[in-house]
XYZ file of C-alpha atoms in Angstrom:
363
model
C 0.014 -0.140 -0.063
C 1.024 3.645 -0.899
C 2.619 5.990 1.823
C 1.085 9.520 1.265
C 3.471 12.295 2.194
C 1.695 15.719 2.390
C 4.151 18.883 2.367
C 1.816 21.840 4.323
C 4.324 24.624 4.148
C 4.287 28.213 2.437
C 1.975 30.998 3.319
C 0.159 31.683 0.332
C 1.124 35.375 -0.040
C -1.005 35.913 -3.230
C -4.176 34.990 -1.133
C -2.876 37.616 1.755
C -4.928 38.868 3.796
C -6.774 35.688 4.260
C -3.895 33.380 3.971
C -1.097 34.607 6.603
C 2.498 32.999 7.898
C 0.338 31.746 11.009
C -2.715 30.522 9.330
C -1.766 29.839 5.793
C -4.005 28.633 2.642
C -3.850 24.866 3.363
C -5.662 25.592 6.669
C -8.774 27.417 4.900
C -11.934 25.889 3.711
C -11.291 26.972 -0.065
C -12.923 23.879 -1.573
C -16.646 25.155 -1.605
C -17.191 22.882 1.208
C -16.390 23.329 4.975
C -13.420 20.976 4.405
C -9.927 22.444 4.427
C -7.659 22.294 1.737
C -5.456 20.087 3.628
C -8.603 17.926 5.039
C -9.666 17.868 1.365
C -5.918 16.335 0.406
C -6.493 13.773 3.119
C -9.969 12.718 1.939
C -8.819 12.119 -1.624
C -6.044 9.756 -0.549
C -8.534 7.526 1.566
C -8.788 5.257 -1.594
C -4.827 4.836 -2.019
C -3.892 4.493 1.880
C -4.850 4.506 5.347
C -4.302 7.353 7.962
C -1.489 5.169 9.769
C 0.490 5.529 6.314
C -0.280 9.194 5.704
C 2.442 11.556 7.145
C 2.186 15.556 6.996
C 5.326 17.527 6.975
C 4.902 20.918 8.527
C 6.418 24.028 10.260
C 6.208 24.048 14.216
C 3.811 27.272 14.140
C 1.239 24.913 12.496
C 1.401 21.514 14.293
C -1.437 22.581 16.563
C -3.848 23.548 13.725
C -2.945 20.472 11.876
C -3.458 18.341 14.420
C -6.936 19.730 15.066
C -8.004 19.446 11.496
C -6.727 15.567 11.081
C -7.718 14.127 14.260
C -7.775 10.708 12.644
C -3.912 10.807 12.024
C -1.277 9.218 14.490
C 0.247 11.932 16.435
C 3.614 10.342 15.424
C 2.804 10.906 11.644
C 3.042 14.706 11.725
C 6.768 15.343 11.094
C 7.730 18.832 12.380
C 10.482 20.768 10.352
C 11.944 23.576 13.061
C 12.447 25.957 10.026
C 11.679 26.061 6.159
C 14.450 24.559 4.030
C 12.296 24.337 0.896
C 10.609 20.926 -0.323
C 13.805 18.719 -1.024
C 14.377 18.567 2.847
C 10.671 18.149 3.575
C 10.243 15.205 1.383
C 13.774 13.814 2.106
C 12.750 13.573 5.665
C 9.347 11.891 5.096
C 11.315 9.316 2.597
C 13.823 8.617 5.230
C 11.249 8.365 8.213
C 9.222 6.027 5.976
C 12.378 3.770 4.754
C 13.416 3.386 8.604
C 9.599 1.730 8.997
C 9.652 0.049 5.686
C 12.558 0.090 3.412
C 10.530 -1.102 0.296
C 8.005 1.046 0.665
C 6.403 3.344 -2.003
C 5.578 6.934 -1.207
C 3.850 9.897 -2.889
C 3.997 13.491 -2.543
C 1.084 15.368 -2.596
C 0.736 19.277 -1.902
C -1.670 20.501 0.858
C -3.042 23.139 -0.588
C -4.369 22.005 -4.246
C -8.066 21.421 -5.451
C -8.996 18.425 -7.630
C -12.314 18.665 -9.214
C -12.374 14.904 -9.863
C -10.827 12.514 -7.171
C -11.537 9.337 -8.615
C -10.075 10.159 -11.936
C -6.669 11.673 -9.827
C -6.630 8.005 -7.929
C -6.511 6.249 -10.946
C -3.555 8.290 -12.530
C -1.892 8.228 -9.196
C -1.996 4.414 -9.449
C -0.446 4.391 -12.843
C 2.295 6.325 -11.052
C 2.810 3.700 -8.418
C 3.166 1.025 -11.144
C 6.141 3.115 -12.819
C 7.392 3.513 -9.493
C 7.489 0.237 -8.868
C 9.761 -0.351 -11.487
C 12.153 1.822 -10.125
C 11.300 4.924 -11.900
C 10.960 8.335 -10.290
C 7.362 9.222 -11.152
C 5.585 12.346 -11.591
C 1.861 13.151 -12.212
C 1.787 15.508 -14.813
C -1.237 17.546 -15.551
C -2.887 17.943 -19.180
C -2.534 21.522 -20.179
C -5.776 23.321 -21.056
C -4.196 26.836 -22.007
C -0.905 28.483 -22.640
C -0.077 29.110 -18.798
C 2.889 31.108 -17.585
C 2.550 30.565 -14.032
C 3.525 26.936 -14.045
C 6.675 24.930 -14.520
C 6.508 22.293 -17.412
C 7.496 18.428 -18.318
C 8.942 18.196 -21.477
C 7.938 14.518 -22.140
C 8.922 11.649 -24.888
C 6.833 9.069 -26.466
C 4.754 6.909 -24.301
C 6.284 3.564 -22.948
C 5.008 0.508 -24.596
C 2.103 2.179 -25.675
C 0.967 2.882 -22.007
C 0.237 6.051 -20.326
C 3.995 6.064 -18.920
C 6.051 8.754 -20.942
C 9.596 9.546 -20.048
C 10.395 12.992 -18.894
C 13.201 14.373 -20.885
C 13.678 18.309 -18.902
C 11.602 20.013 -16.234
C 10.910 23.715 -17.730
C 10.894 26.742 -15.978
C 7.566 28.963 -16.121
C 7.837 30.279 -19.365
C 7.112 33.456 -21.488
C 4.009 33.614 -23.223
C 5.071 32.699 -26.674
C 6.882 29.991 -25.249
C 3.749 28.683 -23.603
C 1.903 28.671 -27.017
C 4.426 26.246 -28.488
C 4.141 24.012 -25.345
C 0.388 23.692 -25.688
C 0.659 23.033 -29.144
C 3.283 20.752 -29.150
C 1.408 17.971 -27.240
C 4.572 17.047 -25.544
C 4.429 19.279 -22.459
C 2.474 19.052 -19.244
C 1.922 21.519 -16.108
C 4.411 20.346 -13.404
C 2.008 20.012 -10.397
C 5.280 19.065 -8.075
C 3.048 15.016 -7.492
C 5.658 12.635 -7.072
C 5.267 8.876 -6.422
C 8.541 6.643 -6.021
C 10.226 3.694 -3.990
C 11.910 5.328 -0.832
C 15.170 3.388 -1.523
C 15.389 4.905 -5.106
C 14.797 8.217 -4.124
C 16.723 8.246 -1.129
C 19.638 6.595 -3.684
C 19.163 9.455 -6.066
C 19.441 12.028 -3.360
C 23.100 10.353 -2.318
C 24.166 10.688 -5.852
C 23.213 14.389 -6.450
C 23.002 15.955 -2.881
C 25.220 13.744 -0.706
C 25.379 16.477 2.105
C 21.757 16.524 2.258
C 21.484 12.896 1.970
C 23.582 12.627 5.131
C 21.815 14.841 7.118
C 18.531 13.659 6.488
C 19.921 10.022 7.197
C 21.518 10.976 10.705
C 18.037 13.095 11.626
C 15.732 9.597 10.494
C 18.422 7.433 12.566
C 17.167 9.450 15.875
C 13.688 9.781 14.962
C 11.498 8.505 17.321
C 14.600 8.191 19.987
C 15.292 10.486 23.039
C 17.855 11.811 20.618
C 15.465 13.134 18.312
C 15.001 16.819 18.932
C 18.686 17.173 19.537
C 19.698 15.855 16.191
C 16.982 17.747 14.385
C 17.779 21.068 16.278
C 21.572 20.424 15.286
C 21.499 19.269 11.726
C 18.529 20.478 10.305
C 19.684 24.515 9.949
C 22.601 22.883 8.426
C 20.641 21.288 5.003
C 20.657 23.094 1.869
C 17.423 25.261 1.095
C 16.419 23.723 -2.288
C 13.416 22.701 -4.115
C 12.915 18.921 -4.818
C 12.871 19.421 -8.384
C 16.602 21.404 -8.348
C 17.897 19.268 -6.182
C 16.966 15.502 -7.408
C 14.367 15.586 -10.279
C 15.974 17.639 -12.746
C 19.226 16.004 -12.785
C 17.376 12.417 -12.277
C 15.725 13.303 -16.069
C 18.792 13.934 -17.605
C 19.941 10.408 -16.672
C 16.932 8.995 -17.863
C 15.524 7.911 -14.620
C 12.233 9.998 -14.432
C 8.700 9.434 -16.040
C 5.354 10.742 -15.745
C 1.520 10.006 -16.296
C -0.299 12.568 -17.617
C -3.614 13.361 -15.820
C -6.636 15.428 -16.459
C -8.991 15.408 -13.457
C -9.800 18.991 -12.744
C -6.256 20.349 -11.089
C -5.917 23.642 -9.543
C -3.521 25.101 -7.189
C -5.560 27.754 -5.900
C -2.662 30.342 -6.120
C -4.610 33.662 -6.096
C -8.209 35.189 -5.388
C -9.036 35.370 -9.396
C -8.204 31.394 -9.860
C -10.285 30.939 -6.805
C -13.170 32.851 -8.353
C -12.777 30.388 -11.540
C -12.916 27.328 -9.561
C -15.610 27.804 -6.849
C -19.531 28.144 -7.720
C -20.743 31.357 -8.888
C -24.138 33.178 -8.888
C -26.094 33.926 -12.052
C -23.848 37.047 -12.518
C -20.772 35.166 -12.002
C -20.028 36.467 -8.242
C -18.119 34.181 -5.963
C -18.700 34.780 -2.380
C -16.758 32.694 0.237
C -17.796 33.295 4.001
C -20.616 35.693 5.224
C -22.976 32.811 5.788
C -24.370 34.701 8.632
C -25.803 37.685 9.072
C -25.033 40.404 8.309
C -23.359 38.786 5.472
C -22.411 40.118 2.102
C -24.727 42.244 0.032
C -24.176 42.918 -3.573
C -26.117 44.835 -5.684
C -25.762 45.004 -9.708
C -22.397 43.395 -9.441
C -20.807 41.056 -11.969
C -17.646 38.664 -11.943
C -16.672 39.501 -8.269
C -14.643 37.658 -5.743
C -15.684 38.350 -2.181
C -14.150 36.735 0.825
C -16.205 37.765 3.965
C -14.363 36.916 7.378
C -14.364 39.755 9.969
C -18.127 39.467 10.709
C -19.103 42.686 9.130
C -21.456 43.758 6.519
C -19.626 43.749 3.255
C -21.568 45.555 0.795
C -20.809 46.237 -2.969
C -22.859 48.343 -5.777
C -22.571 48.570 -9.325
C -18.983 47.307 -9.879
C -17.426 44.423 -11.731
C -14.199 42.092 -11.902
C -12.953 43.185 -8.366
C -11.370 40.986 -5.571
C -12.671 42.281 -1.892
C -11.272 40.245 0.929
C -12.422 41.689 4.604
C -10.785 39.972 7.470
C -10.715 41.196 11.075
C -7.539 43.302 10.435
C -7.090 43.910 7.095
C -9.224 44.827 3.934
C -8.196 44.047 0.337
C -9.693 45.700 -2.698
C -8.082 45.061 -6.315
C -8.960 44.284 -9.943
C -9.322 40.449 -10.535
C -6.451 40.991 -13.354
C -3.970 42.362 -10.734
C -4.527 39.063 -8.214
C -1.050 37.850 -8.777
C 0.370 41.043 -7.489
C -1.205 40.835 -4.195
C 2.192 39.273 -3.199
C 3.888 42.481 -3.603
C 1.597 44.151 -0.888
C 2.994 41.355 1.297
C 6.527 42.430 0.310
C 6.020 46.115 0.994
C 4.587 45.291 4.700
C 7.517 43.261 5.292
C 9.453 46.031 4.151
C 7.840 48.219 6.586
C 8.135 45.850 9.385
C 4.868 45.454 10.086
C 4.791 41.609 10.612
C 1.876 41.210 12.456
C -0.134 41.835 8.912
C 1.407 38.995 7.199
């Protein structure tokens, strides 16, 4: 059975002021239901694994909230990283801890803050990736692109293997310019890189040792002490020395060059909910295209003669709008955001400026 790893980090700065460093987007119910993105991730893993084989890697600031939301998860399956070291250290820690429990395990890594519109199709795609992992390949789940998207990285793929769904990954591509994205879309050989990975833990750790020996040595030392009285001391000493690097850069790009990476294309309504405009596209809208999140109880939200709005009401105040369109309005207990939907990606700039001004309490 698959071991599932859920990296739960980041602060979702493009979803400010809803998403904050202390309460990031994966803890919020942005799914169109009362379930948070993290809870929805665990829910869709149910056909593939069990709570005993599901691990969450998160920061110390979020452990209590994660535990409250995932009461069915064993306490020892919440792995705490003392400080952010990017995705490679987090995923490698989980892989090494799993390897201590089950050296022959296959694990999958799935972000805590993605939306999946068709969970059954997603699970079928992951099962295909598991088959590739069992053959010793480092597998990704690629997303069949629906548009020339410049906000995602891409996977350049080769011909299908033996007529099946698996395709070799020739190269990982950075986020492209618009003209390059158009060419990728036309090629039929490029998939969006959603950072979903499936592999045998021994294969991944061997590749980590080949390409990142220092990181591998540190993670191995931490995993050897995991669950012992020495765990905190070793973690506190070794973790800050680990390279801060993504798993794509650290392992997957070099492995692809060596012919060790493959992918399974997926089409299951994937979205990474990166900003409020995107949220407005994936959540149900009223007859005029307005999406309202929160404000279920009075005084709530009052919209009159508005179109294509995204309104997030979290403060308990009445939020009202009249005669406007294509705006984002977010009302929280200590901050209000108003911006055009086509500037949603730029919300991060506000967070950067607040940090420069020393107003950490608002980020």
